[in-house]
Amino acid sequence: MGPCDAADEALERSFFATVKLIYTIGYSVSLVLLAVAVSILLLFRRLRCARNFIHIQLFITFILKAVAVFVKDAALFSSDDTNHCTLSTFACKASVVFCHYCVMANFFWLLVEALYLNSLLVSSFCHARRCVWGFSLLGWGVPVLFISVWIASRLYFEDTECWDINEDSPYWWIIKGPIVASIAVNFMLFMNIIRILVQKLNPRLIQFNNSSQYRRLAKSTLLLIPLFGTHYMLFNFLPDYINGLFVAILYCFLNQEVQKEIHVQWLRWQERSYGVVSPAAKGSQMDTPF
């Protein structure tokens, strides 16, 4: 190896080390904020509803995706002496499977978000608890089915390296196909939601429906734009950990119900500690069923 080759190799190592540092910091920050968001939604009883349950599951999928990145790095890049092109161990394959499952579950819970919001506009059946079980089966169970089929296919037909190379592999569509389909369905649901909201907020019909609820729902829908498949066409350049941060901030930290409940709990704490009584601390209501 000549001096130029050594210099190029050192430069390449430095570049990849910098990239790894950046996404490690990004995923770590995203992980912390998402964990805080989940804790807040679970801590306050008034925030426990079907809508926030679905948000929590979505947060968890982003958390699992961040964890999967760290697990995969630990399995594939635990040593500089490892030949990553020929590495084929149970640990590295398991980490790749876990990573693919987390990604797939994330897409399917994005689909659940769209399905739930769409169902609220066209019917009221999703207020039932049994609907939550159906959504849980779709969000967590369906990815298990496709991942299991993919694992069997790789074991019997393409058990090469660490299963992390999927280019030109026909079996990759066992995972990629459902994800692409979920993005397409998400986008169609989003367009249908926009259509329904435009009708509901028609000035000629506004006196016949609860306009304030639909205005709030319209605001929530606008926040969902980056999640309904459109951001894969418009914001594909953003790192994945940015999406996690985006979701936590919009659905928790900027959520008016969350802010209101935290404020009420703070006033109640002041009342217990210092005897300060505020009318706002006497109770709080979830001001929207959505």
Coordinates of C-alpha atoms in Angstrom, one line a residue:
M1 CA 0.0 0.0 0.0
G2 CA 1.5 3.3 -1.1
P3 CA 1.4 6.6 0.9
C4 CA -1.5 7.9 -1.3
D5 CA -3.6 4.8 -0.6
A6 CA -2.9 5.1 3.2
A7 CA -3.9 8.8 3.1
D8 CA -7.1 8.0 1.2
E9 CA -7.9 5.2 3.7
A10 CA -7.3 7.5 6.6
L11 CA -9.5 10.2 5.0
E12 CA -12.3 7.7 4.4
R13 CA -12.1 6.5 8.0
S14 CA -12.3 10.1 9.3
F15 CA -15.3 10.8 7.0
F16 CA -17.2 7.8 8.2
A17 CA -16.3 8.4 11.8
T18 CA -17.7 12.0 11.5
V19 CA -20.9 10.8 9.8
K20 CA -21.3 8.2 12.6
L21 CA -20.8 10.8 15.3
I22 CA -23.4 13.1 13.7
Y23 CA -26.2 10.5 13.4
T24 CA -25.4 9.0 16.8
I25 CA -25.9 12.4 18.4
G26 CA -29.1 13.0 16.3
Y27 CA -30.6 9.6 17.2
S28 CA -29.7 10.1 20.9
V29 CA -31.4 13.4 21.1
S30 CA -34.4 12.0 19.2
L31 CA -34.5 9.0 21.5
V32 CA -34.5 11.2 24.7
L33 CA -37.2 13.5 23.4
L34 CA -39.4 10.6 22.2
A35 CA -39.0 8.9 25.6
V36 CA -40.0 12.1 27.4
A37 CA -43.0 12.5 25.1
V38 CA -44.2 8.9 25.8
S39 CA -43.7 9.4 29.5
I40 CA -45.8 12.6 29.4
L41 CA -48.7 10.9 27.5
L42 CA -48.6 7.9 29.9
L43 CA -48.2 10.0 33.1
F44 CA -51.4 12.2 32.9
R45 CA -54.6 10.3 33.1
R46 CA -56.6 12.9 31.2
L47 CA -54.4 12.4 28.2
R48 CA -55.1 8.7 27.9
C49 CA -57.4 8.2 24.9
A50 CA -57.4 6.2 21.7
R51 CA -55.8 9.0 19.7
N52 CA -52.9 9.4 22.2
F53 CA -52.5 5.7 22.4
I54 CA -51.9 5.6 18.7
H55 CA -49.4 8.5 19.0
I56 CA -47.6 6.6 21.7
Q57 CA -47.2 3.5 19.5
L58 CA -45.9 5.7 16.7
F59 CA -43.4 7.3 19.2
I60 CA -42.3 3.8 20.3
T61 CA -41.6 2.8 16.7
F62 CA -39.3 5.8 16.2
I63 CA -37.6 4.9 19.5
L64 CA -37.1 1.3 18.4
K65 CA -35.7 2.5 15.0
A66 CA -33.1 4.6 16.9
V67 CA -32.3 1.7 19.2
A68 CA -32.1 -0.6 16.1
V69 CA -29.4 1.7 14.6
F70 CA -27.3 1.4 17.7
V71 CA -27.8 -2.4 17.9
K72 CA -26.9 -2.8 14.2
D73 CA -23.8 -0.7 14.6
A74 CA -22.7 -2.7 17.6
A75 CA -23.2 -6.0 15.7
L76 CA -21.7 -5.0 12.4
F77 CA -18.9 -2.6 13.4
S78 CA -17.8 -3.9 16.8
S79 CA -14.2 -4.3 15.6
D80 CA -12.1 -2.5 13.0
D81 CA -10.6 -5.9 12.1
T82 CA -13.9 -7.4 11.0
N83 CA -14.4 -8.0 7.3
H84 CA -17.9 -6.5 6.9
C85 CA -18.2 -7.9 3.4
T86 CA -18.1 -11.5 4.6
L87 CA -19.4 -11.2 8.1
S88 CA -22.1 -13.7 8.7
T89 CA -23.1 -14.3 12.3
F90 CA -26.3 -14.8 14.2
A91 CA -25.9 -11.6 16.1
C92 CA -25.5 -9.5 12.9
K93 CA -28.4 -11.2 11.2
A94 CA -30.6 -10.7 14.2
S95 CA -29.7 -7.0 14.3
V96 CA -30.6 -6.6 10.7
V97 CA -33.9 -8.4 11.2
F98 CA -34.7 -6.2 14.2
C99 CA -33.9 -3.1 12.2
H100 CA -36.1 -4.1 9.3
Y101 CA -39.0 -4.9 11.7
C102 CA -38.7 -1.5 13.4
V103 CA -38.8 0.3 10.1
M104 CA -41.8 -1.7 8.9
A105 CA -43.7 -1.2 12.1
N106 CA -43.0 2.5 11.9
F107 CA -44.6 2.7 8.4
F108 CA -47.6 0.6 9.5
W109 CA -48.2 2.8 12.5
L110 CA -48.1 5.8 10.2
L111 CA -50.8 4.0 8.3
V112 CA -52.8 3.5 11.5
E113 CA -52.6 7.2 12.2
A114 CA -54.1 7.9 8.8
L115 CA -56.8 5.2 9.1
Y116 CA -57.8 6.4 12.6
L117 CA -58.2 10.1 11.5
N118 CA -60.0 9.0 8.3
S119 CA -62.4 6.8 10.3
L120 CA -63.2 9.7 12.7
L121 CA -64.4 11.8 9.8
V122 CA -66.6 9.2 8.1
S123 CA -67.9 7.3 11.2
S124 CA -67.7 7.0 15.0
F125 CA -66.8 3.3 15.3
C126 CA -63.2 4.0 16.2
H127 CA -64.3 5.4 19.6
A128 CA -64.7 1.7 20.7
R129 CA -61.9 0.1 22.5
R130 CA -62.0 -3.0 20.2
C131 CA -60.8 -0.8 17.4
V132 CA -57.6 -0.1 19.3
W133 CA -56.9 -3.9 19.3
G134 CA -57.4 -4.0 15.6
F135 CA -55.0 -1.1 15.1
S136 CA -52.4 -2.8 17.3
L137 CA -52.7 -6.0 15.3
L138 CA -52.1 -4.0 12.1
G139 CA -49.3 -1.9 13.5
W140 CA -47.3 -4.6 15.3
G141 CA -48.6 -7.9 14.0
V142 CA -48.7 -7.5 10.2
P143 CA -44.9 -6.6 10.1
V144 CA -44.2 -9.8 12.0
L145 CA -45.9 -11.8 9.2
F146 CA -43.9 -10.2 6.4
I147 CA -40.6 -10.2 8.4
S148 CA -41.1 -13.9 9.1
V149 CA -41.7 -14.7 5.4
W150 CA -38.5 -12.7 4.5
I151 CA -36.5 -14.5 7.2
A152 CA -37.6 -17.9 5.8
S153 CA -36.8 -16.8 2.2
R154 CA -33.3 -15.6 3.2
L155 CA -32.6 -18.8 5.1
Y156 CA -33.6 -21.2 2.4
F157 CA -32.7 -19.2 -0.8
E158 CA -30.3 -16.4 0.0
D159 CA -28.4 -17.0 3.2
T160 CA -25.4 -14.8 2.3
E161 CA -23.3 -12.5 4.4
C162 CA -25.3 -10.6 7.1
W163 CA -28.6 -10.1 5.2
D164 CA -27.9 -6.4 5.0
I165 CA -27.3 -6.4 1.3
N166 CA -30.6 -6.4 -0.6
E167 CA -29.8 -4.9 -3.9
D168 CA -31.1 -7.0 -6.8
S169 CA -32.7 -9.4 -4.4
P170 CA -36.2 -10.4 -5.3
Y171 CA -36.9 -11.4 -1.7
W172 CA -36.4 -7.8 -0.6
W173 CA -39.8 -7.0 -2.0
I174 CA -41.4 -9.1 0.7
I175 CA -40.5 -6.1 3.0
K176 CA -40.3 -3.3 0.5
G177 CA -43.6 -4.1 -1.2
P178 CA -45.8 -3.7 1.9
I179 CA -44.0 -0.5 2.8
V180 CA -44.5 1.0 -0.6
A181 CA -48.2 -0.1 -0.5
S182 CA -48.6 1.5 2.9
I183 CA -47.2 4.8 1.6
A184 CA -49.6 4.8 -1.3
V185 CA -52.6 4.0 0.9
N186 CA -51.5 6.7 3.3
F187 CA -51.3 9.3 0.6
M188 CA -54.8 8.3 -0.7
L189 CA -56.2 8.5 2.8
F190 CA -54.6 11.9 3.3
M191 CA -56.2 13.2 0.0
N192 CA -59.6 11.8 1.2
I193 CA -59.2 13.5 4.5
I194 CA -58.5 16.8 2.8
R195 CA -61.6 16.3 0.6
I196 CA -63.8 15.6 3.6
L197 CA -62.5 18.5 5.6
V198 CA -63.1 20.9 2.7
Q199 CA -66.7 19.7 2.5
K200 CA -67.2 19.9 6.3
L201 CA -65.8 23.5 6.5
N202 CA -67.9 24.7 3.5
P203 CA -69.4 28.1 4.7
R204 CA -72.8 27.0 3.4
L205 CA -72.8 23.9 5.5
I206 CA -70.9 25.1 8.5
Q207 CA -74.1 25.8 10.5
F208 CA -75.1 22.1 10.2
N209 CA -72.0 20.7 11.9
N210 CA -69.7 21.3 14.8
S211 CA -67.4 23.7 12.9
S212 CA -65.0 24.2 15.9
Q213 CA -64.2 20.5 16.0
Y214 CA -63.6 20.2 12.3
R215 CA -61.3 23.3 12.4
R216 CA -59.3 21.6 15.1
L217 CA -59.2 18.5 13.1
A218 CA -58.1 20.4 10.0
K219 CA -55.2 21.9 12.0
S220 CA -54.3 18.4 13.2
T221 CA -54.4 17.1 9.6
L222 CA -52.0 19.8 8.4
L223 CA -49.6 18.6 11.1
L224 CA -49.9 15.1 9.6
I225 CA -48.8 16.1 6.1
P226 CA -45.2 15.1 6.7
L227 CA -46.4 11.7 8.0
F228 CA -48.9 10.6 5.4
G229 CA -46.4 9.5 2.7
T230 CA -46.0 13.0 1.3
H231 CA -42.7 13.7 3.1
Y232 CA -41.1 10.7 1.3
M233 CA -41.6 12.7 -1.8
L234 CA -41.0 16.2 -0.5
F235 CA -38.6 15.8 2.4
N236 CA -36.6 12.7 1.5
F237 CA -33.4 14.4 2.1
L238 CA -34.0 14.7 5.9
P239 CA -32.3 12.2 8.2
D240 CA -34.6 9.7 9.8
Y241 CA -33.9 11.0 13.3
I242 CA -35.2 14.4 12.3
N243 CA -38.6 12.8 11.6
G244 CA -38.6 11.4 15.1
L245 CA -37.8 14.8 16.6
F246 CA -40.5 16.3 14.4
V247 CA -43.1 13.8 15.6
A248 CA -42.3 14.2 19.3
I249 CA -42.4 18.0 19.0
L250 CA -45.7 18.2 17.1
Y251 CA -47.7 15.5 18.8
C252 CA -46.5 16.1 22.3
F253 CA -44.6 19.2 23.1
L254 CA -46.7 21.6 20.9
N255 CA -49.9 19.8 21.6
Q256 CA -52.3 22.2 23.4
E257 CA -53.8 19.5 25.5
V258 CA -50.4 18.4 26.7
Q259 CA -49.4 22.0 27.5
K260 CA -52.7 22.6 29.3
E261 CA -52.4 19.4 31.4
I262 CA -48.8 20.2 32.4
H263 CA -49.8 23.7 33.3
V264 CA -52.7 22.4 35.4
Q265 CA -50.5 19.9 37.2
W266 CA -48.0 22.7 37.8
L267 CA -50.7 24.9 39.4
R268 CA -51.9 22.0 41.5
W269 CA -48.3 21.3 42.7
Q270 CA -48.0 25.0 43.7
E271 CA -51.4 24.7 45.5
R272 CA -50.2 21.7 47.5
S273 CA -46.8 23.2 48.2
Y274 CA -47.6 26.9 48.8
G275 CA -51.3 27.0 49.2
V276 CA -51.8 29.0 46.0
V277 CA -55.2 28.3 44.6
S278 CA -56.0 28.9 40.9
P279 CA -59.3 28.3 39.1
A280 CA -57.4 26.7 36.3
A281 CA -56.1 24.0 38.7
K282 CA -59.6 22.9 39.6
G283 CA -60.0 20.8 36.5
S284 CA -59.1 20.4 32.9
Q285 CA -61.0 19.0 29.9
M286 CA -59.8 17.5 26.8
D287 CA -61.2 20.1 24.4
T288 CA -61.3 17.9 21.3
P289 CA -62.3 14.2 20.7
F290 CA -59.7 14.1 18.0

